[in-house]
Coordinates of C-alpha atoms in Angstrom, one line a residue:
M23 CA 2.3 -33.8 37.6
T24 CA 3.9 -32.3 34.5
T25 CA 2.8 -30.1 31.7
T26 CA 4.6 -28.3 28.9
V27 CA 6.3 -24.9 29.1
G28 CA 3.7 -23.4 26.7
Q29 CA 0.8 -25.0 28.6
Y30 CA 2.2 -23.8 31.9
L31 CA 2.3 -20.3 30.5
S32 CA -1.3 -20.6 29.2
A33 CA -2.6 -21.8 32.5
R34 CA -1.0 -19.0 34.3
L35 CA -2.5 -16.4 32.0
G36 CA -5.9 -17.8 32.7
Q37 CA -5.3 -17.9 36.4
I38 CA -4.5 -14.2 36.5
G39 CA -7.8 -13.3 34.9
L40 CA -7.1 -13.1 31.2
K41 CA -9.8 -14.5 28.8
H42 CA -7.8 -13.7 25.6
H43 CA -4.3 -13.3 24.4
F44 CA -3.2 -11.5 21.2
A45 CA -0.9 -13.1 18.6
V46 CA 0.9 -12.7 15.3
A47 CA 2.3 -16.0 14.0
G48 CA 5.9 -16.6 13.0
D49 CA 8.0 -19.7 12.6
F50 CA 9.7 -19.3 16.0
N51 CA 6.4 -19.2 17.9
L52 CA 4.2 -21.7 16.0
I53 CA 4.7 -24.6 18.5
L54 CA 4.1 -22.1 21.4
L55 CA 0.8 -21.0 19.8
D56 CA -0.2 -24.6 19.4
E57 CA 0.4 -25.2 23.1
L58 CA -1.6 -22.2 24.1
L59 CA -4.5 -23.4 21.9
A60 CA -4.3 -26.9 23.4
E61 CA -4.4 -25.8 27.0
G62 CA -7.2 -23.3 26.2
S63 CA -7.5 -21.1 29.2
T64 CA -7.5 -18.0 27.0
K65 CA -8.8 -17.4 23.5
Q66 CA -6.3 -16.6 20.8
I67 CA -7.0 -13.3 19.0
Y68 CA -5.0 -12.5 15.9
S69 CA -3.7 -9.1 14.9
C70 CA -2.7 -7.7 11.5
N71 CA 0.8 -6.9 12.6
E72 CA 2.9 -6.8 15.8
L73 CA 2.6 -3.1 16.5
N74 CA -1.2 -3.4 16.3
C75 CA -1.0 -6.6 18.4
G76 CA 0.8 -4.6 21.2
Y77 CA -1.6 -1.7 21.1
S78 CA -4.5 -4.2 21.3
A79 CA -3.0 -5.8 24.3
E80 CA -2.4 -2.4 25.9
G81 CA -6.1 -1.5 25.4
Y82 CA -7.1 -4.9 26.8
G83 CA -4.8 -4.4 29.8
R84 CA -6.4 -1.1 30.6
A85 CA -9.8 -2.6 30.8
N86 CA -8.9 -6.0 32.3
G87 CA -5.9 -5.2 34.5
A88 CA -3.4 -7.2 32.5
A89 CA -2.8 -8.5 29.0
A90 CA -0.6 -10.9 27.0
M91 CA 0.7 -11.0 23.5
I92 CA 2.8 -13.6 21.6
V93 CA 5.1 -12.7 18.6
T94 CA 8.0 -14.2 16.8
F95 CA 11.7 -13.4 17.3
S96 CA 13.3 -10.1 16.1
V97 CA 11.1 -9.2 13.1
G98 CA 8.0 -9.5 15.4
A99 CA 9.2 -8.4 18.8
L100 CA 11.2 -5.4 17.5
S101 CA 8.0 -4.2 15.6
A102 CA 6.1 -4.5 18.9
M103 CA 8.5 -2.4 20.9
N104 CA 6.7 0.9 20.3
A105 CA 3.6 -0.6 21.8
I106 CA 5.5 -2.0 24.7
G107 CA 7.0 1.5 25.2
S108 CA 3.5 2.8 25.5
A109 CA 2.5 0.1 28.0
Y110 CA 5.6 1.1 30.1
A111 CA 4.9 4.8 29.9
E112 CA 1.2 4.4 30.6
N113 CA 1.6 1.8 33.4
V114 CA -0.2 -1.1 31.8
P115 CA 1.0 -4.7 32.6
V116 CA 1.4 -6.3 29.2
I117 CA 3.2 -9.6 29.2
L118 CA 5.1 -9.9 25.9
I119 CA 6.1 -13.4 25.0
S120 CA 8.4 -14.0 22.1
G121 CA 9.3 -17.2 20.3
A122 CA 13.0 -17.6 19.9
P123 CA 15.7 -19.6 18.1
N124 CA 16.4 -23.2 19.1
T125 CA 18.6 -23.5 22.2
N126 CA 21.2 -25.5 20.2
D127 CA 21.8 -22.5 17.9
H128 CA 23.2 -20.3 20.7
G129 CA 27.0 -20.4 20.6
S130 CA 27.0 -22.7 17.6
G131 CA 28.1 -20.2 15.0
H132 CA 24.9 -20.8 13.0
L133 CA 23.6 -17.8 11.1
L134 CA 19.8 -17.6 11.4
H135 CA 17.1 -15.8 9.5
H136 CA 15.0 -13.1 11.2
T137 CA 18.2 -11.9 12.9
L138 CA 20.7 -9.1 12.4
G139 CA 23.1 -11.2 10.4
N140 CA 25.4 -12.2 13.2
T141 CA 25.4 -15.0 15.7
N142 CA 24.6 -12.9 18.8
Y143 CA 21.0 -13.8 19.7
G144 CA 20.8 -11.9 23.0
Y145 CA 20.2 -8.5 21.5
Q146 CA 16.4 -8.6 21.7
A147 CA 16.3 -9.4 25.4
E148 CA 18.9 -6.6 26.0
M149 CA 16.6 -4.1 24.2
M150 CA 13.6 -5.3 26.1
R151 CA 15.3 -4.7 29.5
H152 CA 14.9 -1.0 28.9
I153 CA 11.2 -1.0 28.4
T154 CA 10.0 -3.8 30.8
C155 CA 10.1 -4.4 34.5
A156 CA 11.3 -8.0 34.1
T157 CA 13.1 -9.8 31.3
E158 CA 13.2 -13.6 31.4
V159 CA 15.1 -15.6 28.7
I160 CA 14.3 -19.3 29.2
F161 CA 17.0 -21.8 28.4
S162 CA 15.7 -24.9 30.2
A163 CA 12.2 -26.3 30.7
E164 CA 13.1 -27.1 34.3
N165 CA 13.5 -23.4 35.2
A166 CA 10.7 -22.2 33.0
P167 CA 7.9 -22.2 35.6
H168 CA 10.0 -20.0 38.0
Q169 CA 10.9 -17.6 35.2
I170 CA 7.4 -17.3 33.9
D171 CA 6.0 -16.7 37.4
N172 CA 8.7 -14.1 38.1
A173 CA 7.8 -12.1 35.0
I174 CA 4.1 -12.2 35.6
R175 CA 4.5 -11.3 39.3
A176 CA 6.7 -8.3 38.4
A177 CA 4.2 -7.1 35.8
L178 CA 1.3 -7.2 38.1
R179 CA 3.0 -5.6 41.1
E180 CA 4.8 -2.9 39.2
R181 CA 2.0 -2.2 36.7
K182 CA 4.6 -2.4 33.8
P183 CA 5.2 -4.7 30.9
A184 CA 7.3 -7.8 31.3
Y185 CA 9.1 -9.9 28.7
I186 CA 9.4 -13.7 28.4
E187 CA 11.5 -15.4 25.6
I188 CA 10.8 -19.0 24.9
P189 CA 13.0 -20.9 22.4
C190 CA 11.0 -22.9 19.7
N191 CA 12.3 -26.3 21.0
L192 CA 11.2 -25.6 24.6
A193 CA 7.6 -24.6 24.0
N194 CA 6.4 -28.2 24.1
A195 CA 9.1 -29.5 26.5
A196 CA 7.9 -31.0 29.8
C197 CA 8.0 -29.0 33.0
A198 CA 6.3 -29.0 36.4
A199 CA 2.6 -28.1 36.5
P200 CA 1.4 -24.8 37.9
G201 CA 0.3 -24.6 41.5
P202 CA -2.0 -22.0 43.2
V203 CA -1.8 -18.5 41.7
S204 CA -2.2 -16.6 45.0
S205 CA 1.5 -15.7 45.2
L206 CA 1.3 -13.9 41.8
L207 CA -1.8 -11.9 42.7
S208 CA -1.1 -10.9 46.3
E209 CA 0.2 -7.4 47.1
P210 CA 3.3 -7.1 49.3
A211 CA 2.5 -6.2 52.9
A212 CA 2.9 -2.5 53.7
D213 CA 5.8 -1.3 55.9
Q214 CA 3.5 -0.3 58.7
A215 CA 6.0 2.0 60.4
S216 CA 6.6 3.9 57.1
L217 CA 2.9 4.0 56.3
E218 CA 2.0 5.3 59.8
A219 CA 4.7 8.0 59.6
A220 CA 3.4 9.0 56.2
L221 CA -0.2 9.3 57.5
E222 CA 1.0 11.4 60.5
E223 CA 2.9 13.7 58.1
T224 CA -0.1 13.9 55.9
G225 CA -2.2 14.9 58.8
R226 CA 0.2 17.7 59.7
F227 CA 0.1 18.9 56.0
L228 CA -3.7 18.9 55.9
Y229 CA -4.3 20.5 59.4
A230 CA -2.0 23.4 58.5
R231 CA -4.1 24.3 55.4
D232 CA -7.5 25.8 54.9
K233 CA -8.2 25.2 51.2
V234 CA -7.4 21.7 50.2
V235 CA -8.2 20.1 46.9
L236 CA -7.7 16.7 45.4
L237 CA -6.1 16.4 42.0
V238 CA -6.4 13.0 40.3
G239 CA -3.7 12.0 37.8
S240 CA -3.4 9.3 35.1
R241 CA -1.4 6.8 37.1
M242 CA -4.5 6.2 39.2
R243 CA -5.7 3.8 36.5
A244 CA -2.8 1.5 37.5
S245 CA -3.6 1.8 41.2
G246 CA -6.8 -0.2 40.9
I247 CA -8.6 2.1 43.4
I248 CA -10.4 4.6 41.2
D249 CA -13.6 3.5 42.8
L250 CA -12.4 4.4 46.2
L251 CA -11.7 8.1 45.4
P252 CA -15.3 9.3 46.0
A253 CA -15.1 8.0 49.6
L254 CA -11.9 9.9 50.1
A255 CA -13.4 13.1 48.8
D256 CA -16.5 12.6 51.0
R257 CA -14.2 12.0 54.1
M258 CA -12.1 15.1 53.4
G259 CA -15.1 17.3 52.2
C260 CA -12.9 18.9 49.6
A261 CA -13.3 19.7 45.9
V262 CA -11.8 17.3 43.3
T263 CA -10.3 18.0 39.9
V264 CA -8.7 15.6 37.4
M265 CA -5.8 16.0 35.0
A266 CA -6.6 15.8 31.3
A267 CA -5.2 12.2 31.0
A268 CA -7.3 11.2 34.0
K269 CA -10.6 12.3 32.4
G270 CA -13.3 10.0 33.7
F271 CA -11.3 8.8 36.7
F272 CA -13.6 10.6 39.1
P273 CA -17.4 10.6 38.6
E274 CA -18.5 14.0 37.2
D275 CA -21.9 13.8 38.7
H276 CA -20.3 13.7 42.2
P277 CA -21.0 17.0 44.1
A278 CA -17.2 17.5 44.7
Y279 CA -16.2 17.4 41.1
R280 CA -14.9 20.7 39.7
G281 CA -13.6 19.8 36.2
V282 CA -10.3 19.2 34.5
Y283 CA -7.1 21.0 35.5
W284 CA -4.9 21.6 32.5
G285 CA -3.2 24.9 33.2
E286 CA -4.4 27.6 30.8
V287 CA -6.8 25.2 29.0
S288 CA -8.5 24.0 32.2
S289 CA -12.3 23.6 32.6
P290 CA -13.9 26.9 33.8
G291 CA -12.8 27.6 37.3
A292 CA -10.4 24.6 37.7
Q293 CA -7.2 26.5 37.2
D294 CA -8.1 29.1 39.8
L295 CA -9.2 26.4 42.2
I296 CA -6.0 24.4 42.0
E297 CA -3.5 27.3 41.8
G298 CA -5.4 29.2 44.5
A299 CA -5.4 26.3 47.0
D300 CA -3.0 26.2 49.9
G301 CA -2.9 22.4 49.8
V302 CA -3.1 20.1 46.7
L303 CA -3.3 16.4 47.3
C304 CA -2.0 14.9 44.0
L305 CA -2.9 11.3 43.4
G306 CA -0.8 9.6 40.7
P307 CA 0.0 12.6 38.6
I308 CA 2.3 12.9 35.6
F309 CA 3.6 16.4 35.2
N310 CA 5.1 16.3 31.7
D311 CA 5.3 19.1 29.1
Y312 CA 1.9 18.3 27.6
A313 CA 0.2 18.2 31.0
T314 CA 1.7 21.5 32.1
V315 CA 1.1 23.2 28.8
G316 CA 4.8 23.6 28.0
W317 CA 5.9 23.9 31.6
R318 CA 3.6 26.8 32.3
A319 CA 1.3 25.1 34.8
T320 CA 3.4 24.2 37.8
L321 CA 2.4 23.8 41.4
N322 CA 4.1 25.1 44.5
P323 CA 6.0 22.1 46.0
E324 CA 5.4 23.5 49.5
N325 CA 1.7 23.3 49.1
T326 CA 1.7 19.9 47.3
L327 CA 1.4 16.4 48.6
L328 CA 2.5 14.0 45.8
A329 CA 1.2 10.4 46.1
D330 CA 2.7 8.1 43.6
L331 CA 2.1 4.4 43.1
Q332 CA 4.8 3.3 45.6
G333 CA 5.1 6.1 48.1
I334 CA 4.4 9.8 48.9
T335 CA 6.3 13.0 49.2
V336 CA 5.0 15.6 51.6
N337 CA 6.5 18.5 53.6
G338 CA 9.9 17.8 52.0
R339 CA 10.0 14.1 53.2
V340 CA 9.7 10.9 51.2
F341 CA 7.9 7.8 52.5
E342 CA 8.0 4.4 50.8
G343 CA 7.3 0.8 51.5
F344 CA 3.6 0.8 50.8
S345 CA 1.3 1.1 47.7
I346 CA -1.0 4.0 46.9
R347 CA -3.9 1.6 47.5
Q348 CA -2.7 1.0 51.1
Y349 CA -2.1 4.7 51.6
V350 CA -5.5 5.8 50.2
E351 CA -7.4 3.2 52.1
A352 CA -5.8 4.2 55.4
L353 CA -6.2 7.9 54.6
T354 CA -9.9 7.5 53.9
A355 CA -10.4 6.1 57.3
R356 CA -8.6 8.9 59.2
A357 CA -8.2 12.0 57.0
P358 CA -9.2 15.3 58.7
R359 CA -12.1 17.2 57.1
R360 CA -10.9 20.2 55.1
A361 CA -13.9 21.7 53.3
G362 CA -12.7 25.1 52.3
S363 CA -12.3 24.2 48.6
A364 CA -15.6 22.5 48.4
E365 CA -17.3 25.9 49.1
T366 CA -16.1 27.0 45.7
P367 CA -19.2 26.4 43.4
R368 CA -18.8 24.4 40.3
Q369 CA -18.8 26.6 37.2
P370 CA -21.0 25.6 34.4
Q371 CA -19.4 23.9 31.4
P372 CA -19.9 25.9 28.1
T373 CA -22.7 24.3 26.1
I374 CA -22.6 23.8 22.4
P375 CA -25.8 25.0 20.6
T376 CA -27.5 22.4 18.4
A377 CA -26.9 22.9 14.7
A378 CA -29.6 22.9 12.1
R379 CA -29.9 19.4 10.4
D380 CA -28.8 20.8 7.0
A381 CA -25.9 22.8 8.5
R382 CA -22.3 21.9 7.4
L383 CA -20.9 19.5 10.0
T384 CA -18.5 21.3 12.4
N385 CA -16.2 20.0 15.1
D386 CA -18.4 21.5 17.8
E387 CA -21.6 19.7 16.4
M388 CA -19.7 16.5 16.1
A389 CA -18.5 16.7 19.7
R390 CA -22.0 17.6 20.9
Q391 CA -23.6 14.5 19.2
I392 CA -20.9 12.2 20.4
N393 CA -21.3 13.5 24.0
A394 CA -25.1 12.8 23.7
L395 CA -24.3 9.2 22.7
I396 CA -22.2 8.5 25.9
D397 CA -24.0 6.9 28.8
S398 CA -22.8 5.4 32.0
N399 CA -21.9 2.2 30.3
T400 CA -19.7 3.8 27.6
T401 CA -15.9 3.7 27.2
L402 CA -14.6 6.5 25.0
T403 CA -11.2 6.0 23.5
A404 CA -9.6 9.3 22.3
E405 CA -6.7 9.4 19.9
T406 CA -3.8 11.8 20.2
G407 CA -4.8 15.1 18.7
D408 CA -7.9 17.2 18.8
S409 CA -9.8 14.1 20.0
W410 CA -8.1 14.7 23.4
F411 CA -9.6 18.1 23.6
N412 CA -13.0 17.0 22.4
A413 CA -13.0 14.3 25.1
V414 CA -11.8 16.6 27.8
R415 CA -14.6 19.1 27.2
M416 CA -17.4 16.5 27.3
T417 CA -19.7 16.1 30.2
L418 CA -19.7 12.4 31.4
P419 CA -22.4 10.6 33.3
G420 CA -21.2 8.5 36.3
G421 CA -19.7 5.2 35.1
A422 CA -18.5 6.5 31.7
K423 CA -14.8 6.0 31.0
V424 CA -12.2 7.7 28.9
E425 CA -9.0 6.1 27.6
S426 CA -6.2 8.2 26.2
E427 CA -2.4 7.9 25.8
M428 CA -1.1 11.3 26.8
Q429 CA 2.3 10.2 28.1
W430 CA 3.4 8.1 25.2
G431 CA 1.3 9.9 22.6
S432 CA 1.9 7.6 19.6
I433 CA -0.5 8.3 16.9
G434 CA -2.4 5.3 15.7
W435 CA -2.6 3.8 19.2
S436 CA -6.4 4.2 19.6
V437 CA -7.7 1.9 16.8
P438 CA -6.2 -1.4 18.1
A439 CA -6.5 -0.2 21.7
A440 CA -10.2 0.2 21.3
L441 CA -10.3 -3.3 19.8
G442 CA -8.5 -4.7 22.9
G443 CA -10.8 -2.7 25.2
A444 CA -13.9 -4.1 23.5
L445 CA -12.7 -7.7 23.9
A446 CA -12.0 -7.1 27.6
A447 CA -15.3 -5.4 28.4
P448 CA -17.9 -6.7 25.9
D449 CA -20.8 -5.5 28.1
R450 CA -19.9 -1.9 27.5
R451 CA -20.5 0.4 24.5
H452 CA -17.2 1.3 22.9
V453 CA -16.8 4.6 21.1
L454 CA -13.6 5.7 19.3
M455 CA -12.6 9.2 18.2
V456 CA -9.6 9.2 15.8
G457 CA -8.2 11.6 13.3
D458 CA -7.5 10.8 9.7
G459 CA -3.7 11.0 10.0
S460 CA -3.6 8.7 13.0
F461 CA -6.0 6.3 11.5
Q462 CA -3.8 5.7 8.5
L463 CA -1.1 4.1 10.7
T464 CA -3.2 1.3 12.1
A465 CA -6.4 1.2 10.0
Q466 CA -6.1 -2.5 9.1
E467 CA -7.1 -3.5 12.6
V468 CA -10.6 -2.5 11.8
A469 CA -10.6 -5.7 9.7
Q470 CA -10.1 -7.6 13.0
M471 CA -13.1 -5.7 14.5
V472 CA -15.1 -7.1 11.6
R473 CA -13.6 -10.5 12.1
Y474 CA -14.6 -10.7 15.8
E475 CA -17.9 -8.8 15.3
L476 CA -17.1 -6.0 17.7
P477 CA -19.7 -3.3 17.6
I478 CA -17.3 -0.4 18.1
I479 CA -18.5 3.0 16.9
I480 CA -15.6 4.8 15.2
F481 CA -15.8 8.6 14.6
L482 CA -13.2 9.2 11.9
V483 CA -12.4 12.9 12.1
N484 CA -11.4 13.7 8.5
N485 CA -9.9 17.2 8.7
H486 CA -7.4 16.4 6.0
G487 CA -4.1 16.3 7.9
Y488 CA -2.2 16.3 11.2
V489 CA -4.1 19.2 12.7
I490 CA -2.5 18.9 16.1
E491 CA 1.0 19.2 14.4
I492 CA -0.2 22.0 12.2
K493 CA -1.1 24.0 15.4
I494 CA 2.2 23.2 17.0
H495 CA 4.5 23.7 14.0
D496 CA 3.2 23.8 10.4
G497 CA 4.9 22.4 7.3
P498 CA 4.2 20.3 4.2
Y499 CA 4.8 17.1 6.2
N500 CA 1.5 17.6 8.1
Y501 CA -0.6 17.0 5.0
I502 CA -1.6 13.5 3.9
K503 CA -3.3 11.7 1.0
N504 CA -7.0 11.6 1.6
W505 CA -8.7 8.2 1.7
D506 CA -12.2 7.0 1.1
Y507 CA -12.4 6.1 4.8
A508 CA -16.0 5.0 4.9
G509 CA -15.4 2.9 1.7
L510 CA -12.7 0.9 3.5
I511 CA -15.4 -1.0 5.4
T512 CA -16.6 -2.7 2.2
A513 CA -13.1 -4.0 1.5
F514 CA -12.7 -5.2 5.2
N515 CA -16.1 -6.9 5.1
A516 CA -15.4 -8.9 2.0
K517 CA -18.1 -11.6 1.7
D518 CA -18.9 -12.3 5.3
G519 CA -18.4 -9.1 7.4
H520 CA -21.0 -6.9 9.0
G521 CA -19.1 -3.6 9.4
L522 CA -20.8 -0.4 8.3
G523 CA -19.1 2.5 6.6
L524 CA -20.9 5.9 6.6
R525 CA -20.1 9.5 5.8
A526 CA -21.4 12.6 7.4
T527 CA -21.1 16.1 5.9
T528 CA -24.0 17.7 7.7
A529 CA -25.4 17.7 11.3
G530 CA -28.4 15.7 10.1
E531 CA -26.3 13.1 8.3
L532 CA -24.3 12.5 11.5
A533 CA -27.4 12.1 13.6
G534 CA -28.7 9.5 11.1
A535 CA -25.4 7.7 11.0
I536 CA -25.3 7.5 14.8
E537 CA -28.7 5.8 14.8
Q538 CA -27.5 3.3 12.3
A539 CA -24.4 2.7 14.3
K540 CA -26.4 2.0 17.5
A541 CA -28.5 -0.6 15.6
N542 CA -25.4 -2.4 14.1
T543 CA -24.4 -4.9 16.8
N544 CA -22.6 -7.4 14.7
G545 CA -19.6 -5.4 13.7
P546 CA -17.9 -2.0 13.8
T547 CA -19.5 1.2 12.3
L548 CA -17.1 3.8 10.9
I549 CA -18.6 7.3 10.5
E550 CA -16.4 9.5 8.5
C551 CA -16.9 13.1 9.8
D552 CA -15.9 15.5 7.0
L553 CA -14.6 18.7 8.6
D554 CA -12.9 21.8 7.4
R555 CA -9.1 21.6 8.0
S556 CA -9.2 24.8 10.1
D557 CA -12.0 23.6 12.3
C558 CA -10.8 22.4 15.7
T559 CA -11.2 23.2 19.3
E560 CA -10.0 26.6 20.6
T561 CA -8.1 24.8 23.4
L562 CA -6.0 22.9 20.9
V563 CA -4.9 26.2 19.3
K564 CA -4.1 27.8 22.6
W565 CA -2.4 24.7 24.0
G566 CA -0.5 24.1 20.7
T567 CA 0.9 27.6 20.8
K568 CA 2.3 27.1 24.3
V569 CA 3.8 23.7 23.6
A570 CA 5.4 25.0 20.4
A571 CA 7.0 27.8 22.4
A572 CA 8.4 25.2 24.9
N573 CA 9.8 23.1 22.1
G574 CA 11.4 26.1 20.5
R575 CA 13.4 27.3 23.6
P576 CA 16.9 28.2 22.6
P577 CA 19.9 26.3 24.1
K578 CA 21.2 27.5 27.4
V579 CA 24.5 29.3 27.2
N580 CA 27.0 28.4 29.9

């Protein structure tokens, strides 16, 4: 049996669980797009530009476990690199496929459009090698199946993006048909000797400590075992906190939950709990400058067990050869009970009083009303900025999810990412919080929400500038031209759209807008929340001051 290179790729994407792929057309990928449409395993979703295409795929991959996107050579792929950098930093397996020049043009001396103006056409793949776990440049249809499988397998196993380059004259060239997909989806067997030694060392670490607490980090999304964490907490009998970028990764209605650990801006009681424990079991953490509030929140290595995606570090020893899934599953079956930290009562979260309906809309009242909207079937996407801090302070029912991008932190990510998430999980309610400055970078993707009738509820926080940057380091570059954000929806709707654009300046107007948004199921609803520029969470101000101090450290003198 034979197929074509493009249809082989299409079949494989469907076999690994994708129902959609994202695309921006260009002359080097048109035949490839035709082949994907002809095979039909996944629906083709179009993006306004390649950056948005990548962010949409990244959001889709978070909800679905993997994603794919197709762009054209150079002018397309280089534009997508920022989004691929995000997927790499955030551990999301996005498969980037780029159309490429005809194989006959390599080494011919031909000068092609969409290139750097020289005859070296390998520069794009060389760039991609730095931000992907596998880079495959296909030069023959015969080898294409092996190369496609290698890229997909690497992406799924390493939870990182992979790159496949397909010349325009090979997309419809004949190749072998795909066989079973099991080899791409299966996890490598654990090194049992190493795993057993790691569990024994973990036991020694835990038995030697009286107050043990679990700390859940953002890499646990990539582990695929978030649902197993309550069982581990129950087995160990200890308290659980999450890092800010892991908000929602542990059910907040579980009796062991004790809030968000974020150094000096932690939930009430969480900092004392973590920093006062004599044993912290860290699962998939990222300790960067943002997570540590400018390197001020650091844990004692002697009292810390660090479990990453492909191994653990405990008692000064490193154990590898198994995944965090294999480790947590085994630990849940045999971990000793260490209940000291669970005896620490959960401290109540500060409540926000309800504002009068005619009161000027504030950040606190906006956050309170958004929190009331969130149920167990809601995914909240929070943009870089004060939306992080508003999301972190919310109380979530079990089953609610939060998506943020705290490692890469590229503003504008959230709008297309929410689109991707909504396509991947259409049975959930999708809520987006995004600031006005961030929104201006990727606003056009709301038009695609209209196109695909996605009922995403967008809270556009119009505080007239880059408030997070103002709090870190102020300057004239932090102030932007104001838009009629709610009015954009009319333009995006044109003659056939069902988007809804609303504006709220009071508490009552916001409450009314939310009710309209809940009833609008045939397109997005954008609610422009008009806030005073100085109105933001207290934690943002405190955190921003500390991060600014870390950024401003003078050079070391030798």
